[in-house]
């Protein structure tokens, strides 16, 4: 459960990884047979799923919400994006950032109903508020926001200590490229859906998540987990990524609530994501999907569901092309 608890805050913050080459692809190339990664390139989790009967080809990228300056995407990823008819993120964070009315509506989902944080935390409130204040995170009006919002604010501390930068997250660069290139953006979920989801996280999970964001030692633990995740993500280390999604409620407080959280955050959403890809395949489309990397590994994963539906999912690793086999 490491990835769900200890790196939770860092993963929540939605955040320009530059391409290793600034040149435009010279010719359309959706048949990546011998991809290569240049110097200073990351090699993130990347696959292609195809439907021979319709001619469809959908690229799948596992995203990361923070990155490192100077680390660029390889050209085979950027070419796939450039030559796809549309791109599909979980939500269009670029459009969301300029839609004030939608932001205000979504913030409303994260507000407490009938209580306040001092009332909810009781004797733990002063310690929590003092720590957030000491780190410059305490904002006016936060006492009316749910614990998960507080935990999300702490992600800035985790990301910085992990040596990462939220300005270099996957969503920013890919969506900026898509918007500047006039690509159609198809949101798989959308901002309102994601905020509603956060508001429905069981309160015991919210409180435990917040508790793990209070104190320098807790932030250090989360930062170490986040750095570990980034290293696995940036090198497409499947074994490591799979190990980070291990889920066991036996050693948790309120195991039923943690299972509900897992289903809300992963099981239910991955069903929607998989159905989106399958529908696109059946229509014979050429697209580019990018969602959080863990959605490809936390079971029932997107990869497993596509494989179970009879589709061949092929990982693209820079210079290796292998068929994915569901566990």
PDB file of C-alpha atoms in Angstrom:
ATOM      1  CA  UNK A   1       0.000   0.000   0.000  1.00  0.00           C
ATOM      2  CA  UNK A   2       3.048   2.274  -0.046  1.00  0.00           C
ATOM      3  CA  UNK A   3       2.044   4.168  -3.149  1.00  0.00           C
ATOM      4  CA  UNK A   4      -1.455   4.852  -1.878  1.00  0.00           C
ATOM      5  CA  UNK A   5      -0.520   6.160   1.552  1.00  0.00           C
ATOM      6  CA  UNK A   6       3.014   7.478   1.683  1.00  0.00           C
ATOM      7  CA  UNK A   7       3.132   9.108  -1.750  1.00  0.00           C
ATOM      8  CA  UNK A   8      -0.517  10.108  -1.823  1.00  0.00           C
ATOM      9  CA  UNK A   9      -0.071  13.839  -1.345  1.00  0.00           C
ATOM     10  CA  UNK A  10       2.629  14.192  -3.990  1.00  0.00           C
ATOM     11  CA  UNK A  11       0.592  12.269  -6.529  1.00  0.00           C
ATOM     12  CA  UNK A  12      -2.476  14.414  -6.012  1.00  0.00           C
ATOM     13  CA  UNK A  13      -1.013  17.688  -7.217  1.00  0.00           C
ATOM     14  CA  UNK A  14      -1.858  18.189 -10.883  1.00  0.00           C
ATOM     15  CA  UNK A  15       1.097  19.867 -12.550  1.00  0.00           C
ATOM     16  CA  UNK A  16       6.747  20.874 -18.893  1.00  0.00           C
ATOM     17  CA  UNK A  17       8.830  18.173 -19.738  1.00  0.00           C
ATOM     18  CA  UNK A  18      10.534  19.388 -22.918  1.00  0.00           C
ATOM     19  CA  UNK A  19      11.117  17.013 -25.745  1.00  0.00           C
ATOM     20  CA  UNK A  20      14.659  15.885 -26.378  1.00  0.00           C
ATOM     21  CA  UNK A  21      14.293  17.407 -29.797  1.00  0.00           C
ATOM     22  CA  UNK A  22      12.568  20.679 -30.589  1.00  0.00           C
ATOM     23  CA  UNK A  23      12.117  19.770 -34.245  1.00  0.00           C
ATOM     24  CA  UNK A  24       8.741  18.855 -35.692  1.00  0.00           C
ATOM     25  CA  UNK A  25       8.395  15.259 -36.932  1.00  0.00           C
ATOM     26  CA  UNK A  26       9.264  15.253 -40.615  1.00  0.00           C
ATOM     27  CA  UNK A  27       6.690  12.701 -41.695  1.00  0.00           C
ATOM     28  CA  UNK A  28       3.705  11.038 -40.023  1.00  0.00           C
ATOM     29  CA  UNK A  29       4.819   7.842 -38.335  1.00  0.00           C
ATOM     30  CA  UNK A  30       2.322   5.886 -36.308  1.00  0.00           C
ATOM     31  CA  UNK A  31       4.092   2.581 -36.882  1.00  0.00           C
ATOM     32  CA  UNK A  32       6.896   2.829 -34.337  1.00  0.00           C
ATOM     33  CA  UNK A  33       8.999  -0.226 -35.100  1.00  0.00           C
ATOM     34  CA  UNK A  34      12.408   0.779 -33.773  1.00  0.00           C
ATOM     35  CA  UNK A  35      12.059   3.683 -31.344  1.00  0.00           C
ATOM     36  CA  UNK A  36      15.121   5.146 -29.668  1.00  0.00           C
ATOM     37  CA  UNK A  37      15.625   7.458 -26.717  1.00  0.00           C
ATOM     38  CA  UNK A  38      18.172  10.238 -26.989  1.00  0.00           C
ATOM     39  CA  UNK A  39      20.534  11.621 -24.385  1.00  0.00           C
ATOM     40  CA  UNK A  40      18.867  13.125 -21.289  1.00  0.00           C
ATOM     41  CA  UNK A  41      15.543  11.533 -22.240  1.00  0.00           C
ATOM     42  CA  UNK A  42      13.309   9.767 -19.793  1.00  0.00           C
ATOM     43  CA  UNK A  43      11.612   6.595 -21.007  1.00  0.00           C
ATOM     44  CA  UNK A  44       8.197   6.687 -19.325  1.00  0.00           C
ATOM     45  CA  UNK A  45       5.645   3.861 -19.402  1.00  0.00           C
ATOM     46  CA  UNK A  46       4.349   3.834 -22.971  1.00  0.00           C
ATOM     47  CA  UNK A  47       2.289   1.361 -24.971  1.00  0.00           C
ATOM     48  CA  UNK A  48       0.324   1.052 -28.183  1.00  0.00           C
ATOM     49  CA  UNK A  49      -2.912  -0.930 -28.499  1.00  0.00           C
ATOM     50  CA  UNK A  50      -4.261  -1.797 -31.910  1.00  0.00           C
ATOM     51  CA  UNK A  51      -7.385  -3.235 -33.481  1.00  0.00           C
ATOM     52  CA  UNK A  52      -6.635  -5.006 -36.760  1.00  0.00           C
ATOM     53  CA  UNK A  53     -10.306  -5.189 -37.675  1.00  0.00           C
ATOM     54  CA  UNK A  54     -10.812  -1.414 -37.580  1.00  0.00           C
ATOM     55  CA  UNK A  55      -7.251  -0.193 -38.149  1.00  0.00           C
ATOM     56  CA  UNK A  56      -7.362   1.685 -34.847  1.00  0.00           C
ATOM     57  CA  UNK A  57      -4.180   2.586 -33.006  1.00  0.00           C
ATOM     58  CA  UNK A  58      -4.245   4.172 -29.557  1.00  0.00           C
ATOM     59  CA  UNK A  59      -1.075   5.175 -27.722  1.00  0.00           C
ATOM     60  CA  UNK A  60      -1.100   4.936 -23.937  1.00  0.00           C
ATOM     61  CA  UNK A  61       1.251   6.980 -21.765  1.00  0.00           C
ATOM     62  CA  UNK A  62       1.600   6.746 -18.010  1.00  0.00           C
ATOM     63  CA  UNK A  63       1.885  10.270 -16.641  1.00  0.00           C
ATOM     64  CA  UNK A  64       3.678  11.736 -13.619  1.00  0.00           C
ATOM     65  CA  UNK A  65       2.541  14.949 -11.949  1.00  0.00           C
ATOM     66  CA  UNK A  66       6.040  16.292 -11.276  1.00  0.00           C
ATOM     67  CA  UNK A  67       9.397  15.920 -12.985  1.00  0.00           C
ATOM     68  CA  UNK A  68      12.956  17.177 -13.215  1.00  0.00           C
ATOM     69  CA  UNK A  69      14.222  20.140 -15.240  1.00  0.00           C
ATOM     70  CA  UNK A  70      16.238  19.012 -18.239  1.00  0.00           C
ATOM     71  CA  UNK A  71      14.585  15.613 -18.468  1.00  0.00           C
ATOM     72  CA  UNK A  72      12.902  15.373 -21.855  1.00  0.00           C
ATOM     73  CA  UNK A  73      10.498  13.050 -23.575  1.00  0.00           C
ATOM     74  CA  UNK A  74      11.933  10.924 -26.407  1.00  0.00           C
ATOM     75  CA  UNK A  75      10.922  11.761 -29.946  1.00  0.00           C
ATOM     76  CA  UNK A  76       8.891   8.569 -30.363  1.00  0.00           C
ATOM     77  CA  UNK A  77       6.493   9.823 -27.677  1.00  0.00           C
ATOM     78  CA  UNK A  78       6.294  13.322 -29.134  1.00  0.00           C
ATOM     79  CA  UNK A  79       5.849  11.957 -32.662  1.00  0.00           C
ATOM     80  CA  UNK A  80       2.989   9.747 -31.501  1.00  0.00           C
ATOM     81  CA  UNK A  81       1.343  12.761 -29.894  1.00  0.00           C
ATOM     82  CA  UNK A  82       1.938  14.953 -32.942  1.00  0.00           C
ATOM     83  CA  UNK A  83       0.467  12.441 -35.369  1.00  0.00           C
ATOM     84  CA  UNK A  84      -2.547  11.310 -33.378  1.00  0.00           C
ATOM     85  CA  UNK A  85      -5.945  12.759 -34.237  1.00  0.00           C
ATOM     86  CA  UNK A  86      -6.713  13.640 -30.621  1.00  0.00           C
ATOM     87  CA  UNK A  87      -5.281  13.498 -27.135  1.00  0.00           C
ATOM     88  CA  UNK A  88      -7.147  12.329 -24.061  1.00  0.00           C
ATOM     89  CA  UNK A  89      -6.027  13.206 -20.529  1.00  0.00           C
ATOM     90  CA  UNK A  90      -7.946  12.521 -17.341  1.00  0.00           C
ATOM     91  CA  UNK A  91      -8.815  16.222 -17.354  1.00  0.00           C
ATOM     92  CA  UNK A  92      -7.702  19.227 -19.407  1.00  0.00           C
ATOM     93  CA  UNK A  93      -5.748  21.073 -16.706  1.00  0.00           C
ATOM     94  CA  UNK A  94      -4.833  23.867 -19.150  1.00  0.00           C
ATOM     95  CA  UNK A  95      -8.488  24.648 -19.876  1.00  0.00           C
ATOM     96  CA  UNK A  96      -9.385  24.156 -16.207  1.00  0.00           C
ATOM     97  CA  UNK A  97      -6.758  26.705 -15.170  1.00  0.00           C
ATOM     98  CA  UNK A  98      -8.484  29.427 -17.187  1.00  0.00           C
ATOM     99  CA  UNK A  99     -12.077  28.539 -16.256  1.00  0.00           C
ATOM    100  CA  UNK A 100     -12.680  30.502 -13.048  1.00  0.00           C
ATOM    101  CA  UNK A 101     -16.338  29.553 -12.768  1.00  0.00           C
ATOM    102  CA  UNK A 102     -15.582  25.840 -13.010  1.00  0.00           C
ATOM    103  CA  UNK A 103     -12.773  26.204 -10.465  1.00  0.00           C
ATOM    104  CA  UNK A 104     -15.135  27.857  -8.005  1.00  0.00           C
ATOM    105  CA  UNK A 105     -17.719  25.141  -8.541  1.00  0.00           C
ATOM    106  CA  UNK A 106     -15.127  22.413  -7.986  1.00  0.00           C
ATOM    107  CA  UNK A 107     -13.742  24.022  -4.844  1.00  0.00           C
ATOM    108  CA  UNK A 108     -17.241  23.788  -3.461  1.00  0.00           C
ATOM    109  CA  UNK A 109     -16.989  19.984  -3.529  1.00  0.00           C
ATOM    110  CA  UNK A 110     -14.024  20.169  -1.143  1.00  0.00           C
ATOM    111  CA  UNK A 111     -15.758  22.251   1.518  1.00  0.00           C
ATOM    112  CA  UNK A 112     -16.862  20.787   4.825  1.00  0.00           C
ATOM    113  CA  UNK A 113     -20.548  20.301   5.465  1.00  0.00           C
ATOM    114  CA  UNK A 114     -21.790  21.141   8.949  1.00  0.00           C
ATOM    115  CA  UNK A 115     -18.423  21.159  10.700  1.00  0.00           C
ATOM    116  CA  UNK A 116     -14.961  22.708  10.611  1.00  0.00           C
ATOM    117  CA  UNK A 117     -11.422  21.368  10.810  1.00  0.00           C
ATOM    118  CA  UNK A 118     -10.953  22.495  14.451  1.00  0.00           C
ATOM    119  CA  UNK A 119     -14.091  20.570  15.383  1.00  0.00           C
ATOM    120  CA  UNK A 120     -13.108  17.542  13.297  1.00  0.00           C
ATOM    121  CA  UNK A 121      -9.489  17.286  14.482  1.00  0.00           C
ATOM    122  CA  UNK A 122     -10.070  18.270  18.085  1.00  0.00           C
ATOM    123  CA  UNK A 123      -6.832  18.158  20.072  1.00  0.00           C
ATOM    124  CA  UNK A 124      -4.828  17.436  16.878  1.00  0.00           C
ATOM    125  CA  UNK A 125      -5.870  20.684  15.222  1.00  0.00           C
ATOM    126  CA  UNK A 126      -3.312  23.017  16.803  1.00  0.00           C
ATOM    127  CA  UNK A 127      -0.372  20.747  15.913  1.00  0.00           C
ATOM    128  CA  UNK A 128      -1.640  20.349  12.356  1.00  0.00           C
ATOM    129  CA  UNK A 129      -2.345  24.054  11.842  1.00  0.00           C
ATOM    130  CA  UNK A 130       0.963  25.076  13.451  1.00  0.00           C
ATOM    131  CA  UNK A 131       2.908  22.788  11.121  1.00  0.00           C
ATOM    132  CA  UNK A 132       1.102  24.043   8.024  1.00  0.00           C
ATOM    133  CA  UNK A 133       1.597  27.627   9.200  1.00  0.00           C
ATOM    134  CA  UNK A 134       5.325  27.063   9.750  1.00  0.00           C
ATOM    135  CA  UNK A 135       5.637  25.830   6.165  1.00  0.00           C
ATOM    136  CA  UNK A 136       3.646  28.697   4.691  1.00  0.00           C
ATOM    137  CA  UNK A 137       0.770  26.419   3.722  1.00  0.00           C
ATOM    138  CA  UNK A 138      -1.997  27.665   5.978  1.00  0.00           C
ATOM    139  CA  UNK A 139      -4.403  29.772   3.947  1.00  0.00           C
ATOM    140  CA  UNK A 140      -7.472  31.821   4.913  1.00  0.00           C
ATOM    141  CA  UNK A 141     -10.575  29.682   4.736  1.00  0.00           C
ATOM    142  CA  UNK A 142      -8.785  26.336   5.072  1.00  0.00           C
ATOM    143  CA  UNK A 143     -10.679  25.499   8.240  1.00  0.00           C
ATOM    144  CA  UNK A 144     -13.746  24.984   6.074  1.00  0.00           C
ATOM    145  CA  UNK A 145     -11.972  22.619   3.657  1.00  0.00           C
ATOM    146  CA  UNK A 146     -11.926  18.823   3.915  1.00  0.00           C
ATOM    147  CA  UNK A 147      -8.795  17.044   5.241  1.00  0.00           C
ATOM    148  CA  UNK A 148      -7.935  15.756   1.772  1.00  0.00           C
ATOM    149  CA  UNK A 149      -7.554  19.352   0.579  1.00  0.00           C
ATOM    150  CA  UNK A 150      -5.073  19.993   3.396  1.00  0.00           C
ATOM    151  CA  UNK A 151      -3.120  16.863   2.450  1.00  0.00           C
ATOM    152  CA  UNK A 152      -3.038  17.982  -1.177  1.00  0.00           C
ATOM    153  CA  UNK A 153      -1.535  21.335  -0.130  1.00  0.00           C
ATOM    154  CA  UNK A 154       1.325  19.447   1.543  1.00  0.00           C
ATOM    155  CA  UNK A 155       2.306  17.946  -1.811  1.00  0.00           C
ATOM    156  CA  UNK A 156       4.459  21.026  -2.481  1.00  0.00           C
ATOM    157  CA  UNK A 157       6.704  20.046   0.451  1.00  0.00           C
ATOM    158  CA  UNK A 158       6.924  16.434  -0.703  1.00  0.00           C
ATOM    159  CA  UNK A 159       7.724  17.311  -4.307  1.00  0.00           C
ATOM    160  CA  UNK A 160      10.425  19.807  -3.366  1.00  0.00           C
ATOM    161  CA  UNK A 161      12.137  17.428  -0.939  1.00  0.00           C
ATOM    162  CA  UNK A 162      11.998  14.636  -3.533  1.00  0.00           C
ATOM    163  CA  UNK A 163      14.028  16.810  -5.912  1.00  0.00           C
ATOM    164  CA  UNK A 164      11.110  17.180  -8.293  1.00  0.00           C
ATOM    165  CA  UNK A 165       9.313  20.206  -9.686  1.00  0.00           C
ATOM    166  CA  UNK A 166       5.588  20.505 -10.298  1.00  0.00           C
ATOM    167  CA  UNK A 167       6.317  22.800 -13.266  1.00  0.00           C
ATOM    168  CA  UNK A 168       7.705  19.778 -15.137  1.00  0.00           C
ATOM    169  CA  UNK A 169       4.743  17.437 -14.849  1.00  0.00           C
ATOM    170  CA  UNK A 170       3.427  15.397 -17.763  1.00  0.00           C
ATOM    171  CA  UNK A 171       0.064  17.104 -18.058  1.00  0.00           C
ATOM    172  CA  UNK A 172       1.504  20.558 -18.562  1.00  0.00           C
ATOM    173  CA  UNK A 173       3.824  19.780 -21.440  1.00  0.00           C
ATOM    174  CA  UNK A 174       1.546  17.413 -23.313  1.00  0.00           C
ATOM    175  CA  UNK A 175      -1.534  19.565 -23.006  1.00  0.00           C
ATOM    176  CA  UNK A 176       0.392  22.704 -23.937  1.00  0.00           C
ATOM    177  CA  UNK A 177       1.718  20.890 -27.013  1.00  0.00           C
ATOM    178  CA  UNK A 178      -1.746  19.616 -27.859  1.00  0.00           C
ATOM    179  CA  UNK A 179      -3.371  23.027 -27.481  1.00  0.00           C
ATOM    180  CA  UNK A 180      -0.653  24.827 -29.452  1.00  0.00           C
ATOM    181  CA  UNK A 181      -0.941  22.202 -32.196  1.00  0.00           C
ATOM    182  CA  UNK A 182      -4.696  22.593 -32.431  1.00  0.00           C
ATOM    183  CA  UNK A 183      -5.361  19.031 -31.293  1.00  0.00           C
ATOM    184  CA  UNK A 184      -8.796  17.932 -30.219  1.00  0.00           C
ATOM    185  CA  UNK A 185      -8.790  17.383 -26.443  1.00  0.00           C
ATOM    186  CA  UNK A 186     -11.073  14.654 -25.130  1.00  0.00           C
ATOM    187  CA  UNK A 187     -11.308  14.615 -21.351  1.00  0.00           C
ATOM    188  CA  UNK A 188     -11.819  11.098 -20.032  1.00  0.00           C
ATOM    189  CA  UNK A 189     -13.126  12.353 -16.686  1.00  0.00           C
ATOM    190  CA  UNK A 190     -12.948  16.139 -16.403  1.00  0.00           C
ATOM    191  CA  UNK A 191     -12.248  18.404 -13.475  1.00  0.00           C
ATOM    192  CA  UNK A 192     -15.684  18.288 -11.915  1.00  0.00           C
ATOM    193  CA  UNK A 193     -15.683  14.500 -11.871  1.00  0.00           C
ATOM    194  CA  UNK A 194     -12.283  14.398 -10.164  1.00  0.00           C
ATOM    195  CA  UNK A 195     -13.264  16.917  -7.504  1.00  0.00           C
ATOM    196  CA  UNK A 196     -16.471  15.039  -6.792  1.00  0.00           C
ATOM    197  CA  UNK A 197     -14.408  11.876  -6.385  1.00  0.00           C
ATOM    198  CA  UNK A 198     -12.134  13.567  -3.841  1.00  0.00           C
ATOM    199  CA  UNK A 199     -15.132  14.757  -1.867  1.00  0.00           C
ATOM    200  CA  UNK A 200     -16.357  11.164  -1.563  1.00  0.00           C
ATOM    201  CA  UNK A 201     -13.175   9.717  -0.036  1.00  0.00           C
ATOM    202  CA  UNK A 202     -14.060   8.155   3.340  1.00  0.00           C
ATOM    203  CA  UNK A 203     -13.327  10.519   6.213  1.00  0.00           C
ATOM    204  CA  UNK A 204     -11.131   8.027   8.064  1.00  0.00           C
ATOM    205  CA  UNK A 205      -8.885   7.805   4.996  1.00  0.00           C
ATOM    206  CA  UNK A 206      -8.788  11.572   4.672  1.00  0.00           C
ATOM    207  CA  UNK A 207      -7.772  11.967   8.295  1.00  0.00           C
ATOM    208  CA  UNK A 208      -5.071   9.303   8.100  1.00  0.00           C
ATOM    209  CA  UNK A 209      -3.737  10.816   4.873  1.00  0.00           C
ATOM    210  CA  UNK A 210      -3.572  14.245   6.496  1.00  0.00           C
ATOM    211  CA  UNK A 211      -1.839  12.866   9.593  1.00  0.00           C
ATOM    212  CA  UNK A 212       0.895  11.490   7.338  1.00  0.00           C
ATOM    213  CA  UNK A 213       1.488  15.032   6.028  1.00  0.00           C
ATOM    214  CA  UNK A 214       2.169  16.590   9.421  1.00  0.00           C
ATOM    215  CA  UNK A 215       5.780  16.717  10.591  1.00  0.00           C
ATOM    216  CA  UNK A 216       9.112  16.754   8.791  1.00  0.00           C
ATOM    217  CA  UNK A 217       9.655  13.024   9.303  1.00  0.00           C
ATOM    218  CA  UNK A 218       6.390  12.181   7.572  1.00  0.00           C
ATOM    219  CA  UNK A 219       7.176  14.515   4.691  1.00  0.00           C
ATOM    220  CA  UNK A 220      10.591  12.857   4.331  1.00  0.00           C
ATOM    221  CA  UNK A 221       8.979   9.407   4.120  1.00  0.00           C
ATOM    222  CA  UNK A 222       6.606  10.617   1.412  1.00  0.00           C
ATOM    223  CA  UNK A 223       9.431  12.347  -0.460  1.00  0.00           C
ATOM    224  CA  UNK A 224      11.500   9.153  -0.483  1.00  0.00           C
ATOM    225  CA  UNK A 225       8.529   7.212  -1.856  1.00  0.00           C
ATOM    226  CA  UNK A 226       7.887   9.873  -4.492  1.00  0.00           C
ATOM    227  CA  UNK A 227      11.539   9.867  -5.599  1.00  0.00           C
ATOM    228  CA  UNK A 228      11.371   6.079  -5.799  1.00  0.00           C
ATOM    229  CA  UNK A 229       8.248   6.313  -7.930  1.00  0.00           C
ATOM    230  CA  UNK A 230       9.836   8.889 -10.242  1.00  0.00           C
ATOM    231  CA  UNK A 231      12.917   6.721 -10.777  1.00  0.00           C
ATOM    232  CA  UNK A 232      10.748   3.718 -11.661  1.00  0.00           C
ATOM    233  CA  UNK A 233       8.478   5.799 -13.880  1.00  0.00           C
ATOM    234  CA  UNK A 234      11.270   7.591 -15.762  1.00  0.00           C
ATOM    235  CA  UNK A 235      12.986   4.287 -16.619  1.00  0.00           C
ATOM    236  CA  UNK A 236       9.805   2.252 -17.360  1.00  0.00           C
ATOM    237  CA  UNK A 237      10.689  -0.189 -14.559  1.00  0.00           C
ATOM    238  CA  UNK A 238       7.603  -2.383 -14.674  1.00  0.00           C
ATOM    239  CA  UNK A 239       8.584  -4.661 -11.810  1.00  0.00           C
ATOM    240  CA  UNK A 240       9.125  -1.717  -9.514  1.00  0.00           C
ATOM    241  CA  UNK A 241       5.934  -0.004 -10.602  1.00  0.00           C
ATOM    242  CA  UNK A 242       3.953  -3.172  -9.988  1.00  0.00           C
ATOM    243  CA  UNK A 243       5.454  -3.534  -6.520  1.00  0.00           C
ATOM    244  CA  UNK A 244       4.423   0.012  -5.646  1.00  0.00           C
ATOM    245  CA  UNK A 245       0.759  -0.808  -6.249  1.00  0.00           C
ATOM    246  CA  UNK A 246       0.627  -3.696  -3.774  1.00  0.00           C
ATOM    247  CA  UNK A 247      -2.617  -3.291  -1.815  1.00  0.00           C
ATOM    248  CA  UNK A 248      -3.308  -4.951   1.512  1.00  0.00           C
ATOM    249  CA  UNK A 249      -5.824  -3.594   4.032  1.00  0.00           C
ATOM    250  CA  UNK A 250      -4.912  -6.027   6.816  1.00  0.00           C
ATOM    251  CA  UNK A 251      -2.508  -3.631   8.565  1.00  0.00           C
ATOM    252  CA  UNK A 252      -4.645  -0.510   8.196  1.00  0.00           C
ATOM    253  CA  UNK A 253      -7.053   1.361  10.382  1.00  0.00           C
ATOM    254  CA  UNK A 254     -10.571   1.155   8.912  1.00  0.00           C
ATOM    255  CA  UNK A 255      -9.725  -1.444   6.213  1.00  0.00           C
ATOM    256  CA  UNK A 256     -13.207  -1.231   4.683  1.00  0.00           C
ATOM    257  CA  UNK A 257     -12.782   2.505   4.174  1.00  0.00           C
ATOM    258  CA  UNK A 258      -9.361   1.992   2.590  1.00  0.00           C
ATOM    259  CA  UNK A 259     -10.851  -0.576   0.229  1.00  0.00           C
ATOM    260  CA  UNK A 260     -13.569   1.920  -0.660  1.00  0.00           C
ATOM    261  CA  UNK A 261     -10.859   4.513  -1.294  1.00  0.00           C
ATOM    262  CA  UNK A 262      -8.951   2.106  -3.563  1.00  0.00           C
ATOM    263  CA  UNK A 263     -12.091   1.309  -5.536  1.00  0.00           C
ATOM    264  CA  UNK A 264     -12.937   5.004  -5.834  1.00  0.00           C
ATOM    265  CA  UNK A 265      -9.429   6.057  -6.854  1.00  0.00           C
ATOM    266  CA  UNK A 266      -8.485   3.081  -9.024  1.00  0.00           C
ATOM    267  CA  UNK A 267     -11.013   0.288  -9.673  1.00  0.00           C
ATOM    268  CA  UNK A 268     -13.935   2.459 -10.754  1.00  0.00           C
ATOM    269  CA  UNK A 269     -11.899   4.999 -12.696  1.00  0.00           C
ATOM    270  CA  UNK A 270      -9.877   2.365 -14.540  1.00  0.00           C
ATOM    271  CA  UNK A 271     -13.093   0.802 -15.774  1.00  0.00           C
ATOM    272  CA  UNK A 272     -14.076   4.172 -17.272  1.00  0.00           C
ATOM    273  CA  UNK A 273     -10.603   4.643 -18.785  1.00  0.00           C
ATOM    274  CA  UNK A 274     -10.558   1.161 -20.313  1.00  0.00           C
ATOM    275  CA  UNK A 275     -14.022   1.601 -21.780  1.00  0.00           C
ATOM    276  CA  UNK A 276     -12.908   4.895 -23.321  1.00  0.00           C
ATOM    277  CA  UNK A 277      -9.987   3.187 -25.058  1.00  0.00           C
ATOM    278  CA  UNK A 278     -12.066   0.214 -26.203  1.00  0.00           C
ATOM    279  CA  UNK A 279     -14.751   2.498 -27.639  1.00  0.00           C
ATOM    280  CA  UNK A 280     -12.063   4.404 -29.578  1.00  0.00           C
ATOM    281  CA  UNK A 281     -10.610   1.149 -30.897  1.00  0.00           C
ATOM    282  CA  UNK A 282     -13.983  -0.048 -32.104  1.00  0.00           C
ATOM    283  CA  UNK A 283     -14.427   3.237 -33.977  1.00  0.00           C
ATOM    284  CA  UNK A 284     -11.101   2.792 -35.785  1.00  0.00           C
ATOM    285  CA  UNK A 285      -9.535   5.917 -34.305  1.00  0.00           C
ATOM    286  CA  UNK A 286      -5.928   7.055 -33.891  1.00  0.00           C
ATOM    287  CA  UNK A 287      -5.437   8.711 -30.534  1.00  0.00           C
ATOM    288  CA  UNK A 288      -3.109   9.411 -27.646  1.00  0.00           C
ATOM    289  CA  UNK A 289      -4.208   8.722 -24.064  1.00  0.00           C
ATOM    290  CA  UNK A 290      -2.293   9.780 -20.971  1.00  0.00           C
ATOM    291  CA  UNK A 291      -3.410   9.081 -17.432  1.00  0.00           C
ATOM    292  CA  UNK A 292      -1.580   8.540 -14.159  1.00  0.00           C
ATOM    293  CA  UNK A 293       0.986   5.753 -14.438  1.00  0.00           C
ATOM    294  CA  UNK A 294      -0.485   3.767 -11.545  1.00  0.00           C
ATOM    295  CA  UNK A 295      -3.715   3.243 -13.486  1.00  0.00           C
ATOM    296  CA  UNK A 296      -1.764   0.865 -15.729  1.00  0.00           C
ATOM    297  CA  UNK A 297      -0.573  -1.226 -12.772  1.00  0.00           C
ATOM    298  CA  UNK A 298      -3.095  -1.080  -9.923  1.00  0.00           C
ATOM    299  CA  UNK A 299      -5.416  -4.028 -10.544  1.00  0.00           C
ATOM    300  CA  UNK A 300      -7.789  -4.333 -12.272  1.00  0.00           C
ATOM    301  CA  UNK A 301      -5.438  -2.250 -14.409  1.00  0.00           C
ATOM    302  CA  UNK A 302      -6.138  -0.662 -17.779  1.00  0.00           C
ATOM    303  CA  UNK A 303      -3.638  -3.059 -19.370  1.00  0.00           C
ATOM    304  CA  UNK A 304      -5.298  -6.103 -17.857  1.00  0.00           C
ATOM    305  CA  UNK A 305      -8.758  -4.983 -18.923  1.00  0.00           C
ATOM    306  CA  UNK A 306      -7.658  -4.306 -22.493  1.00  0.00           C
ATOM    307  CA  UNK A 307      -5.884  -7.655 -22.662  1.00  0.00           C
ATOM    308  CA  UNK A 308      -8.951  -9.418 -21.250  1.00  0.00           C
ATOM    309  CA  UNK A 309     -11.036  -7.733 -23.952  1.00  0.00           C
ATOM    310  CA  UNK A 310      -8.843  -9.420 -26.587  1.00  0.00           C
ATOM    311  CA  UNK A 311      -6.569  -6.537 -27.551  1.00  0.00           C
ATOM    312  CA  UNK A 312      -2.815  -6.746 -27.993  1.00  0.00           C
ATOM    313  CA  UNK A 313      -1.020  -4.131 -25.905  1.00  0.00           C
ATOM    314  CA  UNK A 314       2.600  -3.565 -26.859  1.00  0.00           C
ATOM    315  CA  UNK A 315       5.069  -1.663 -24.649  1.00  0.00           C
ATOM    316  CA  UNK A 316       7.446   0.773 -26.346  1.00  0.00           C
ATOM    317  CA  UNK A 317      10.708   1.061 -24.437  1.00  0.00           C
ATOM    318  CA  UNK A 318      13.010   3.171 -26.549  1.00  0.00           C
ATOM    319  CA  UNK A 319      14.680   0.355 -28.427  1.00  0.00           C
ATOM    320  CA  UNK A 320      12.598  -2.700 -27.475  1.00  0.00           C
ATOM    321  CA  UNK A 321       9.084  -3.655 -28.602  1.00  0.00           C
ATOM    322  CA  UNK A 322       7.476  -6.539 -26.725  1.00  0.00           C
ATOM    323  CA  UNK A 323       3.980  -7.889 -26.439  1.00  0.00           C
ATOM    324  CA  UNK A 324       2.286  -7.226 -23.110  1.00  0.00           C
ATOM    325  CA  UNK A 325       1.032 -10.311 -21.318  1.00  0.00           C
ATOM    326  CA  UNK A 326      -1.497  -9.770 -18.539  1.00  0.00           C
ATOM    327  CA  UNK A 327      -0.559 -11.286 -15.214  1.00  0.00           C
TER     328      UNK A 327
END
